[in-house]
């Protein structure tokens, strides 16, 4: 992989990025809908927020864990109108990541060929996510899919969304 930053690091640090993250108008999240999944891999955004910005940053101030969790959960859910998600409360979906914070460590991206017609995509595995529950049902354990549960939801025109098929 080649990384050549032309913006956001022009002063030799990521302070401008921290300022954007702290801005109340910023919504954390990143996706190009898979359009470039064989060229770029931005799947580590959530892990990078927790590892670099909360736990490991040495040059510049770190971000509070509570702030980053709120940004990644309730604020993002509210922005996109997912009123049944983003909080642990009675009547909500109970989507939860059980994290070993000290063990969080992304692996290097790797190319896999599992799309239709042998299409390629970059994936990036990570250590430290002990379990992921979707609607209270475990779907990942130690980074591996568990059972047939899926976290995805296929967005379509209003009222036409549904679970992504396996």
Backbone as a printed PyTorch tensor [residue, N CA C, xyz], in Angstrom:
tensor([[[  0.8330,  -1.1770,   0.0000],
         [  0.0000,   0.0000,   0.0000],
         [  0.8760,   1.2380,   0.0000]],

        [[  0.4210,   2.2380,  -0.6970],
         [  1.1080,   3.5170,  -0.7460],
         [  0.2100,   4.5620,  -0.1110]],

        [[  0.7420,   5.3060,   0.8350],
         [ -0.0270,   6.3620,   1.4810],
         [  0.6920,   7.6710,   1.2530]],

        [[  0.0410,   8.5800,   0.5590],
         [  0.6450,   9.8660,   0.2560],
         [ -0.3540,  10.9620,   0.5980]],

        [[ -0.3040,  11.4530,   1.8370],
         [ -1.2730,  12.4820,   2.2250],
         [ -0.9400,  13.8220,   1.5930]],

        [[ -1.9370,  14.4540,   1.0140],
         [ -1.7280,  15.7820,   0.4380],
         [ -2.5270,  16.8330,   1.1960]],

        [[ -3.4340,  16.3990,   2.0360],
         [ -4.1870,  17.3210,   2.8810],
         [ -4.2610,  16.7380,   4.2770]],

        [[ -4.6630,  17.5130,   5.2160],
         [ -4.8610,  17.1130,   6.6050],
         [ -3.5720,  16.8060,   7.3600]],

        [[ -2.4320,  16.7630,   6.6840],
         [ -1.1680,  16.5020,   7.3640],
         [ -0.0910,  17.4770,   6.8960]],

        [[ -0.5010,  18.5680,   6.3120],
         [  0.4570,  19.5050,   5.7210],
         [  1.3220,  20.2000,   6.7640]],

        [[  0.8900,  20.2540,   8.0150],
         [  1.6700,  20.8890,   9.0780],
         [  2.4540,  19.8650,   9.8950]],

        [[  2.4710,  18.6230,   9.4410],
         [  3.2340,  17.5930,  10.1360],
         [  2.5370,  16.9860,  11.3240]],

        [[  1.2400,  17.2730,  11.4730],
         [  0.4640,  16.6400,  12.5320],
         [ -0.9950,  16.5710,  12.0780]],

        [[ -1.8230,  15.9790,  12.8980],
         [ -3.2350,  15.8030,  12.5400],
         [ -4.1580,  16.7540,  13.3020]],

        [[ -3.6380,  17.8930,  13.7180],
         [ -4.4400,  18.8350,  14.4980],
         [ -5.6650,  19.3080,  13.7290]],

        [[ -5.5220,  19.5530,  12.4350],
         [ -6.6720,  20.0020,  11.6450],
         [ -7.7610,  18.9260,  11.6200]],

        [[ -7.3720,  17.6630,  11.6330],
         [ -8.3420,  16.5670,  11.6750],
         [ -9.0380,  16.5470,  13.0390]],

        [[ -8.2620,  16.7200,  14.1110],
         [ -8.8560,  16.7570,  15.4500],
         [ -9.8810,  17.8790,  15.5490]],

        [[ -9.5630,  19.0310,  14.9650],
         [-10.5080,  20.1510,  14.9850],
         [-11.7960,  19.7940,  14.2480]],

        [[-11.6830,  19.0940,  13.1250],
         [-12.8860,  18.6670,  12.3900],
         [-13.6960,  17.6730,  13.2010]],

        [[-13.0140,  16.7200,  13.8500],
         [-13.7100,  15.7200,  14.6620],
         [-14.4600,  16.3940,  15.8070]],

        [[-13.8620,  17.4000,  16.4050],
         [-14.4680,  18.0870,  17.5480],
         [-15.6190,  19.0130,  17.1400]],

        [[-15.6690,  19.4000,  15.8760],
         [-16.7110,  20.3190,  15.4200],
         [-18.0860,  19.6650,  15.5710]],

        [[-19.0550,  20.3520,  16.1760],
         [-20.3780,  19.7430,  16.3890],
         [-21.1260,  19.4320,  15.0910]],

        [[-20.6890,  19.9690,  13.9680],
         [-21.3480,  19.6930,  12.6850],
         [-20.7620,  18.4700,  11.9750]],

        [[-19.7220,  17.8780,  12.5440],
         [-19.1020,  16.7000,  11.9520],
         [-19.8770,  15.4530,  12.3390]],

        [[-20.1230,  14.5950,  11.3560],
         [-20.7280,  13.2920,  11.5930],
         [-19.6770,  12.2540,  11.2450]],

        [[-19.3190,  11.4260,  12.2220],
         [-18.3210,  10.4020,  11.9600],
         [-18.9260,   9.2920,  11.1220]],

        [[-18.1750,   8.8580,  10.1560],
         [-18.6010,   7.7740,   9.2940],
         [-17.9980,   7.9590,   7.9250]],

        [[-17.8790,   6.8690,   7.2130],
         [-17.2640,   6.9430,   5.9100],
         [-17.7400,   5.7800,   5.0750]],

        [[-18.1620,   6.0710,   3.8680],
         [-18.5450,   5.0100,   2.9460],
         [-18.6890,   5.5900,   1.5560]],

        [[-18.2460,   4.8320,   0.6120],
         [-18.5060,   5.1940,  -0.7740],
         [-19.4520,   4.1580,  -1.3850]],

        [[-20.1480,   3.4390,  -0.5100],
         [-21.1190,   2.4490,  -0.9650],
         [-20.4770,   1.2530,  -1.6400]],

        [[-19.1770,   1.0910,  -1.4730],
         [-18.4880,  -0.0370,  -2.0860],
         [-17.9900,   0.2310,  -3.4880]],

        [[-18.1580,   1.4450,  -3.9720],
         [-17.7710,   1.7610,  -5.3480],
         [-16.2810,   1.5440,  -5.6050]],

        [[-15.4650,   1.6850,  -4.5910],
         [-14.0180,   1.5600,  -4.7670],
         [-13.4390,   0.4710,  -3.8790]],

        [[-14.2200,  -0.5520,  -3.5710],
         [-13.8190,  -1.5420,  -2.5710],
         [-12.6000,  -2.3550,  -2.9850]],

        [[-12.2170,  -2.3160,  -4.2460],
         [-11.0180,  -3.0120,  -4.6910],
         [ -9.8060,  -2.1010,  -4.7550]],

        [[ -9.9740,  -0.8320,  -4.3520],
         [ -8.8960,   0.1490,  -4.4640],
         [ -8.5410,   0.7700,  -3.1180]],

        [[ -9.5630,   1.0770,  -2.3040],
         [ -9.3190,   1.6830,  -0.9980],
         [-10.0500,   0.8790,   0.0760]],

        [[ -9.5630,   0.9970,   1.3020],
         [-10.2040,   0.3300,   2.4270],
         [-10.2420,   1.3000,   3.5970]],

        [[-11.4050,   1.8500,   3.8530],
         [-11.5820,   2.7990,   4.9440],
         [-12.3470,   2.1860,   6.1070]],

        [[-12.4080,   0.8620,   6.1450],
         [-13.2140,   0.1660,   7.1440],
         [-12.6890,   0.3290,   8.5600]],

        [[-11.4630,   0.7920,   8.7070],
         [-10.8820,   0.8850,  10.0490],
         [-11.1990,   2.2040,  10.7500]],

        [[-12.0850,   3.0170,  10.2040],
         [-12.3730,   4.3280,  10.8030],
         [-12.7480,   4.2170,  12.2780]],

        [[-13.6880,   3.3620,  12.6130],
         [-14.1370,   3.2590,  14.0110],
         [-13.0120,   2.7960,  14.9220]],

        [[-12.2250,   1.8330,  14.4640],
         [-11.1030,   1.3550,  15.2670],
         [-10.0350,   2.4370,  15.3980]],

        [[ -9.7590,   3.1650,  14.3310],
         [ -8.7830,   4.2500,  14.3830],
         [ -9.2240,   5.3310,  15.3600]],

        [[-10.5110,   5.6100,  15.4040],
         [-11.0010,   6.5970,  16.3700],
         [-10.6700,   6.1520,  17.7910]],

        [[-10.8480,   4.8810,  18.0710],
         [-10.6030,   4.3770,  19.4210],
         [ -9.1160,   4.1970,  19.7220]],

        [[ -8.3560,   3.7160,  18.7430],
         [ -6.9390,   3.4660,  19.0070],
         [ -6.1270,   4.7500,  18.9380]],

        [[ -6.1130,   5.4080,  17.8000],
         [ -5.2760,   6.5990,  17.6540],
         [ -5.7810,   7.7660,  18.4920]],

        [[ -7.0290,   8.1350,  18.2930],
         [ -7.5200,   9.3790,  18.8790],
         [ -7.7930,   9.2870,  20.3730]],

        [[ -8.1780,   8.1090,  20.8690],
         [ -8.4910,   7.9740,  22.2940],
         [ -7.3180,   7.3700,  23.0670]],

        [[ -6.7470,   6.2930,  22.5810],
         [ -5.7860,   5.5280,  23.3750],
         [ -4.3200,   5.8820,  23.1160]],

        [[ -3.9190,   6.0440,  21.8480],
         [ -2.4900,   6.0380,  21.5300],
         [ -1.8810,   7.3740,  21.1180]],

        [[ -2.6600,   8.3650,  20.8310],
         [ -2.1020,   9.6050,  20.2800],
         [ -1.0380,  10.1740,  21.2200]],

        [[  0.1460,  10.4510,  20.6580],
         [  1.2530,  10.9710,  21.4590],
         [  1.5660,  12.4320,  21.1210]],

        [[  1.2970,  12.8570,  19.8830],
         [  1.5760,  14.2330,  19.4680],
         [  0.2660,  14.9960,  19.3980]],

        [[ -0.0680,  15.6490,  20.4560],
         [ -1.3140,  16.3920,  20.5240],
         [ -2.2810,  15.7450,  21.4890]],

        [[ -3.3350,  16.4810,  21.8340],
         [ -4.2880,  15.9650,  22.8280],
         [ -5.1060,  14.7910,  22.2940]],

        [[ -5.3770,  13.8640,  23.1880],
         [ -6.2590,  12.7400,  22.8610],
         [ -7.7080,  13.1990,  23.0220]],

        [[ -8.6130,  12.3980,  22.4970],
         [-10.0390,  12.6680,  22.6480],
         [-10.5990,  11.7940,  23.7610]],

        [[-11.5680,  12.2990,  24.5150],
         [-12.1850,  11.4870,  25.5730],
         [-12.9560,  10.2950,  24.9880]],

        [[-12.8200,   9.1410,  25.6100],
         [-13.5110,   7.9340,  25.1560],
         [-15.0150,   8.1640,  25.0500]],

        [[-15.6140,   8.7910,  26.0440],
         [-17.0580,   9.0090,  26.0470],
         [-17.4910,   9.8600,  24.8450]],

        [[-16.6900,  10.8540,  24.4930],
         [-16.9810,  11.7170,  23.3510],
         [-16.9870,  10.9100,  22.0520]],

        [[-15.9670,  10.0790,  21.8640],
         [-15.8610,   9.2950,  20.6240],
         [-16.9790,   8.2610,  20.5400]],

        [[-17.2770,   7.5820,  21.6440],
         [-18.3740,   6.6020,  21.6300],
         [-19.6920,   7.2830,  21.2720]],

        [[-19.9600,   8.4340,  21.8610],
         [-21.2000,   9.1550,  21.5480],
         [-21.2340,   9.5520,  20.0770]],

        [[-20.1050,  10.0100,  19.5490],
         [-20.0420,  10.3820,  18.1330],
         [-20.3180,   9.1920,  17.2260]],

        [[-19.7980,   8.0190,  17.6120],
         [-19.9350,   6.8340,  16.7700],
         [-21.2810,   6.1320,  16.9230]],

        [[-22.0250,   6.4760,  17.9470],
         [-23.2770,   5.7540,  18.2070],
         [-24.4840,   6.6810,  18.1010]],

        [[-24.8530,   7.3210,  19.1940],
         [-26.1100,   8.0760,  19.2190],
         [-26.1300,   9.2530,  18.2550]],

        [[-25.0270,   9.9840,  18.1300],
         [-25.0460,  11.1380,  17.2240],
         [-25.1910,  10.7150,  15.7660]],

        [[-24.4950,   9.6540,  15.3860],
         [-24.6080,   9.1730,  14.0090],
         [-25.9970,   8.6010,  13.7500]],

        [[-26.5100,   7.8110,  14.6830],
         [-27.8540,   7.2460,  14.5300],
         [-28.8970,   8.3470,  14.4260]],

        [[-28.8000,   9.3590,  15.2730],
         [-29.7590,  10.4730,  15.2210],
         [-29.6960,  11.1960,  13.8820]],

        [[-28.4890,  11.4470,  13.3830],
         [-28.3250,  12.1680,  12.1240],
         [-29.0270,  11.4420,  10.9740]],

        [[-28.8970,  10.1060,  10.9380],
         [-29.4790,   9.3420,   9.8470],
         [-30.9150,   8.8960,  10.1270]],

        [[-31.4790,   9.2880,  11.2690],
         [-32.8710,   8.9730,  11.5650],
         [-33.0980,   7.5630,  12.0570]],

        [[-32.0620,   6.8980,  12.5660],
         [-32.2050,   5.5560,  13.1260],
         [-32.5460,   5.6990,  14.6060]],

        [[-33.7850,   5.9900,  14.8990],
         [-34.1960,   6.3100,  16.2620],
         [-34.2530,   5.0900,  17.1790]],

        [[-34.1480,   3.8820,  16.6120],
         [-34.1560,   2.6740,  17.4360],
         [-32.7420,   2.1880,  17.7460]],

        [[-31.7290,   2.9840,  17.3930],
         [-30.3300,   2.5790,  17.5760],
         [-29.5110,   3.6940,  18.2100]],

        [[-28.2950,   3.3480,  18.5850],
         [-27.3580,   4.3470,  19.0700],
         [-27.3290,   4.5400,  20.5700]],

        [[-28.2220,   3.8810,  21.2730],
         [-28.2840,   3.9930,  22.7300],
         [-28.6710,   2.6340,  23.3140]],

        [[-28.1880,   2.3770,  24.5220],
         [-28.6410,   1.1950,  25.2510],
         [-29.8030,   1.6270,  26.1230]],

        [[-31.0120,   1.2810,  25.6940],
         [-32.2150,   1.6770,  26.4160],
         [-33.3310,   0.6870,  26.1020]],

        [[-34.2750,   0.5870,  27.0040],
         [-35.4220,  -0.2950,  26.8140],
         [-36.1240,   0.0720,  25.5060]],

        [[-36.4130,  -0.9420,  24.6860],
         [-37.1110,  -0.7390,  23.4330],
         [-36.2090,  -0.4440,  22.2450]],

        [[-34.9210,  -0.2890,  22.4530],
         [-33.9730,  -0.0370,  21.3510],
         [-33.4310,  -1.3660,  20.8420]],

        [[-32.6880,  -1.3340,  19.7430],
         [-32.2230,  -2.5330,  19.0580],
         [-31.1880,  -3.3550,  19.8140]],

        [[-30.4580,  -2.7920,  20.7200],
         [-29.4130,  -3.5040,  21.4650],
         [-28.3040,  -4.0040,  20.5380]],

        [[-27.8150,  -3.1090,  19.6690],
         [-26.6310,  -3.3850,  18.8690],
         [-25.4300,  -2.9850,  19.7260]],

        [[-24.5540,  -3.9380,  20.0110],
         [-23.4770,  -3.7150,  20.9770],
         [-22.1800,  -4.3300,  20.4780]],

        [[-21.0740,  -3.6190,  20.6610],
         [-19.7360,  -4.1870,  20.4950],
         [-19.1250,  -4.3470,  21.8760]],

        [[-18.6690,  -5.5500,  22.1770],
         [-17.9280,  -5.8010,  23.4050],
         [-16.4580,  -5.7150,  23.0230]],

        [[-15.7620,  -4.7240,  23.5930],
         [-14.4070,  -4.3910,  23.1340],
         [-13.3860,  -4.6100,  24.2390]],

        [[-12.2830,  -5.2450,  23.8680],
         [-11.1070,  -5.3020,  24.7290],
         [-10.2480,  -4.1150,  24.2900]],

        [[-10.4320,  -2.9960,  24.9470],
         [ -9.8380,  -1.7180,  24.5360],
         [ -8.3180,  -1.7990,  24.3910]],

        [[ -7.6570,  -2.4630,  25.3280],
         [ -6.1970,  -2.5530,  25.2750],
         [ -5.7080,  -3.4410,  24.1370]],

        [[ -6.5380,  -4.3730,  23.6810],
         [ -6.1330,  -5.3050,  22.6280],
         [ -6.4990,  -4.8300,  21.2230]],

        [[ -7.2020,  -3.6980,  21.1010],
         [ -7.5910,  -3.2170,  19.7700],
         [ -6.3590,  -3.0190,  18.8980]],

        [[ -6.3410,  -3.6880,  17.7510],
         [ -5.2060,  -3.5890,  16.8360],
         [ -5.6460,  -3.9810,  15.4330]],

        [[ -5.6650,  -3.0270,  14.4900],
         [ -6.0190,  -3.3840,  13.1170],
         [ -4.8920,  -4.1480,  12.4300]],

        [[ -5.2580,  -5.0720,  11.5660],
         [ -4.3040,  -5.7950,  10.7300],
         [ -4.0810,  -4.9870,   9.4580]],

        [[ -3.1080,  -5.3640,   8.6720],
         [ -2.8980,  -4.7210,   7.3800],
         [ -4.0560,  -5.0960,   6.4540]],

        [[ -4.4800,  -4.1920,   5.5770],
         [ -5.5290,  -4.5470,   4.6100],
         [ -5.0770,  -5.7190,   3.7300]],

        [[ -6.0370,  -6.5170,   3.3290],
         [ -5.7420,  -7.6350,   2.4360],
         [ -6.7970,  -7.7030,   1.3390]],

        [[ -6.4010,  -8.1750,   0.1840],
         [ -7.3050,  -8.3080,  -0.9520],
         [ -7.9310,  -9.6990,  -0.9120]],

        [[ -9.2500,  -9.7550,  -0.9980],
         [ -9.9290, -11.0430,  -1.1190],
         [-10.8050, -10.9920,  -2.3710]],

        [[-11.1350, -12.1530,  -2.8960],
         [-11.8870, -12.2620,  -4.1450],
         [-13.1650, -13.0470,  -3.8780]],

        [[-14.1200, -12.4200,  -3.2190],
         [-15.3390, -13.1250,  -2.8450],
         [-16.6030, -12.4640,  -3.3890]],

        [[-16.4460, -11.5160,  -4.2790],
         [-17.6060, -10.8720,  -4.8940],
         [-18.0480, -11.6570,  -6.1250]],

        [[-19.2440, -11.4100,  -6.6150],
         [-19.6900, -12.1130,  -7.8230],
         [-18.6630, -11.9970,  -8.9500]],

        [[-18.5340, -13.0600,  -9.7250],
         [-17.6120, -13.1580, -10.8630],
         [-16.1580, -13.0020, -10.4220]],

        [[-15.8620, -13.3530,  -9.1650],
         [-14.4890, -13.2790,  -8.6760],
         [-14.0100, -11.8700,  -8.3880]],

        [[-14.9560, -10.9450,  -8.2340],
         [-14.5880,  -9.5590,  -7.9600],
         [-13.8020,  -9.4210,  -6.6770]],

        [[-12.9450,  -8.4210,  -6.6510],
         [-12.0570,  -8.2370,  -5.5130],
         [-12.5390,  -7.1260,  -4.5890]],

        [[-12.1000,  -7.2170,  -3.3330],
         [-12.3330,  -6.1390,  -2.3810],
         [-11.2550,  -6.1910,  -1.3100]],

        [[-10.9430,  -5.0280,  -0.7820],
         [-10.0090,  -4.9370,   0.3240],
         [-10.7750,  -5.0920,   1.6320]],

        [[-10.2350,  -5.8830,   2.5360],
         [-10.7980,  -6.0110,   3.8690],
         [ -9.6920,  -5.7300,   4.8740]],

        [[-10.0770,  -5.3320,   6.0610],
         [ -9.1000,  -5.0950,   7.1100],
         [ -9.6450,  -5.6660,   8.4060]],

        [[ -9.0490,  -6.7370,   8.8390],
         [ -9.4750,  -7.3830,  10.0790],
         [ -8.8730,  -6.6420,  11.2690]],

        [[ -9.4350,  -6.8840,  12.4350],
         [ -8.9720,  -6.1930,  13.6330],
         [ -9.1030,  -7.1150,  14.8330]],

        [[ -8.1560,  -7.0340,  15.7370],
         [ -8.2380,  -7.7410,  17.0130],
         [ -8.8290,  -6.7950,  18.0490]],

        [[ -9.4740,  -7.3560,  19.0590],
         [ -9.9620,  -6.5640,  20.1720],
         [-11.4690,  -6.4190,  20.2540]],

        [[-12.1790,  -6.7950,  19.1990],
         [-13.6410,  -6.8030,  19.2780],
         [-14.0290,  -8.2130,  19.7080]],

        [[-14.3740,  -8.3560,  20.9930],
         [-14.6530,  -9.6820,  21.5260],
         [-15.9730, -10.2390,  21.0050]],

        [[-16.9680,  -9.3830,  20.8630],
         [-18.2630,  -9.8480,  20.3770],
         [-19.0510,  -8.6690,  19.8230]],

        [[-19.8460,  -8.9550,  18.8000],
         [-20.7880,  -7.9780,  18.2560],
         [-22.1730,  -8.5940,  18.3130]],

        [[-23.0930,  -7.8410,  18.8970],
         [-24.4830,  -8.2820,  18.9870],
         [-25.3390,  -7.3480,  18.1440]],

        [[-26.2500,  -7.9140,  17.4020],
         [-27.1990,  -7.1460,  16.6020],
         [-28.5930,  -7.5150,  17.0930]],

        [[-29.3240,  -6.5310,  17.5850],
         [-30.6230,  -6.7700,  18.2220],
         [-30.4940,  -7.7730,  19.3590]],

        [[-29.3650,  -7.7100,  20.0650],
         [-29.1270,  -8.5870,  21.1970],
         [-28.6520,  -9.9830,  20.8430]],

        [[-28.5030, -10.2930,  19.5350],
         [-28.0810, -11.6160,  19.0840],
         [-26.6090, -11.5590,  18.6730]],

        [[-25.7530, -12.4330,  19.2420],
         [-24.3450, -12.4370,  18.8360],
         [-24.2050, -12.7940,  17.3570]],

        [[-23.4880, -11.9450,  16.5940],
         [-23.2660, -12.2330,  15.1730],
         [-21.7830, -12.3680,  14.8420]],

        [[-20.9110, -11.8070,  15.6810],
         [-19.4640, -11.9680,  15.5240],
         [-18.8700, -12.2640,  16.8900]],

        [[-17.8770, -13.1500,  16.8820],
         [-17.1500, -13.4310,  18.1050],
         [-15.6750, -13.5380,  17.7610]],

        [[-14.8640, -12.6970,  18.4340],
         [-13.4120, -12.6540,  18.1900],
         [-13.1090, -12.4630,  16.7020]],

        [[-13.9270, -11.6600,  16.0200],
         [-13.6680, -11.3300,  14.6270],
         [-14.2270, -12.2900,  13.6040]],

        [[-14.9000, -13.3310,  14.0370],
         [-15.4330, -14.3190,  13.0970],
         [-16.9530, -14.3460,  13.1680]],

        [[-17.5620, -14.4750,  12.0140],
         [-19.0150, -14.5120,  11.9300],
         [-19.5340, -15.7090,  12.7150]],

        [[-20.6060, -15.4750,  13.4240],
         [-21.2050, -16.5170,  14.2640],
         [-22.6280, -16.7460,  13.7860]],

        [[-22.9210, -17.9350,  13.3150],
         [-24.2660, -18.2440,  12.8400],
         [-24.5870, -17.5040,  11.5450]],

        [[-25.8600, -17.3080,  11.2900],
         [-26.2850, -16.6680,  10.0530],
         [-26.7610, -15.2330,  10.2680]],

        [[-26.6230, -14.7270,  11.4840],
         [-27.0330, -13.3510,  11.7470],
         [-26.1860, -12.3620,  10.9670]],

        [[-26.8020, -11.2670,  10.5610],
         [-26.0780, -10.2410,   9.8220],
         [-26.4230,  -8.8790,  10.3860]],

        [[-25.4520,  -7.9940,  10.3590],
         [-25.6650,  -6.6510,  10.8640],
         [-26.1960,  -5.7180,   9.7900]],

        [[-26.0360,  -6.0500,   8.5380],
         [-26.3460,  -5.1310,   7.4410],
         [-27.8240,  -4.9010,   7.2060]],

        [[-28.1110,  -3.7660,   6.6410],
         [-29.4540,  -3.3870,   6.2490],
         [-29.3390,  -2.7430,   4.8880]],

        [[-30.1220,  -3.2020,   3.9480],
         [-30.0470,  -2.6400,   2.6020],
         [-30.9660,  -1.4350,   2.5040]],

        [[-30.3680,  -0.2910,   2.2810],
         [-31.1460,   0.9310,   2.1430],
         [-31.7200,   1.0440,   0.7400]],

        [[-32.9920,   1.2970,   0.6740],
         [-33.6530,   1.5000,  -0.6120],
         [-34.5350,   2.7100,  -0.4640]],

        [[-35.3750,   2.9630,  -1.4240],
         [-36.2600,   4.1200,  -1.2940],
         [-37.1230,   3.9720,  -0.0420]],

        [[-37.6220,   5.0750,   0.4560],
         [-38.3270,   5.1220,   1.7370],
         [-39.3640,   4.0000,   1.8690]],

        [[-39.2340,   3.2750,   2.9680],
         [-40.1750,   2.2020,   3.2510],
         [-39.8510,   0.8960,   2.5520]],

        [[-38.8150,   0.8640,   1.7260],
         [-38.5070,  -0.3360,   0.9600],
         [-37.2690,  -1.0650,   1.4540]],

        [[-36.6390,  -0.6100,   2.5280],
         [-35.4210,  -1.2650,   3.0410],
         [-35.7420,  -2.5960,   3.6590]],

        [[-34.7130,  -3.3880,   3.8240],
         [-34.8790,  -4.6940,   4.4460],
         [-33.5350,  -5.2990,   4.7580]],

        [[-33.5660,  -6.4130,   5.4950],
         [-32.2960,  -7.0610,   5.8280],
         [-31.5550,  -7.4790,   4.5630]],

        [[-30.2340,  -7.3250,   4.5790],
         [-29.4310,  -7.8050,   3.4580],
         [-29.4620,  -9.3270,   3.4540]],

        [[-29.5960,  -9.9040,   2.3110],
         [-29.6670, -11.3580,   2.2160],
         [-28.2720, -11.9510,   2.3420]],

        [[-28.1700, -13.1540,   2.9560],
         [-26.8550, -13.7880,   3.0920],
         [-26.2850, -14.1430,   1.7370]]])
